[in-house]
């Protein structure tokens, strides 16, 4: 499963040089935007991981010019305290110069959440880095990835305990911990329970919030609305990620629950927000019930040649249809 883990956590792809920085990309007027979670829209930088790796300064500048107001980080080199070869103070200055904030970041906790791994990530270091950037959340982006097909009730209960412990540490620095889902947290466990339900039930709401990926919950055959009704106030962050209309079949159930990870990924295809199968307008009406604070555009793979055009298309849809 190491290659699967890299799929989520490593950088790959084309570069900034492949993008066409057309003037029309910068037509947004930030001063006209409101202050709600959809007006105050962010982006998960994993969407542009190739560009961030090649030229983070130019990429962040362009993100700000498109109209995004904040970014969610990923992929820190904790030992060096660097993102994309930028030190934490350097990254903070670039964000400030571009009028961008960062409220949250994805920090690899897959070993920390694992019952079987004895070597753990340095959560205290993550908290230090997040605090220096002005972030409010450190997010666990993925479960232990050794074998997602064998995750048990005990594994999720242990992960919940670990999230609580991290939350206690984060609280001392004025931060909070979060957890971001994929599809396998919705697989049926004994008595019909789900991994995500266990994580929610066994974590302290004062210490741990959840970042619901709207694509993955639908790809698992469930609705965001049902979880907002079931667990009001727990989903303070959302990933706005759309689903290609030709790839809507759920990927959980008997056919998939023991399938290889890469076989499942053949059934996955994303698209720009507002162009796919997900009803964001209806989901957005549940923002208050969910407790939404921050919304982020994310597209794990962008197929348009100009990736800035892609993220602008998503941005424009959110501003036009979700900010009312």
Coordinates of C-alpha atoms in Angstrom, one line a residue, residues 5 15 33 46 53 84 103 108 113 124 137 156 163 175 220 229-230 232 257 264 290 303 316:
X5 CA -0.2 6.3 0.2
X15 CA 4.6 22.3 -14.0
X33 CA -16.7 39.5 -2.0
X46 CA -2.7 19.6 -3.4
X53 CA 6.7 22.0 -6.4
X84 CA 8.2 23.4 -1.2
X103 CA -6.4 28.4 8.4
X108 CA 0.6 13.3 7.7
X113 CA -3.1 6.9 14.0
X124 CA 4.2 18.7 18.5
X137 CA -6.3 23.4 12.4
X156 CA -10.9 3.4 14.2
X163 CA -6.9 12.3 17.6
X175 CA -5.3 25.1 17.7
X220 CA -19.2 6.0 -1.1
X229 CA -28.3 15.9 10.1
X230 CA -26.8 13.1 12.1
X232 CA -24.7 18.8 13.5
X257 CA -14.4 -3.7 -0.2
X264 CA -10.8 1.1 -7.3
X290 CA -22.8 21.4 9.6
X303 CA -7.4 17.2 -16.7
X316 CA -16.5 31.3 -10.3

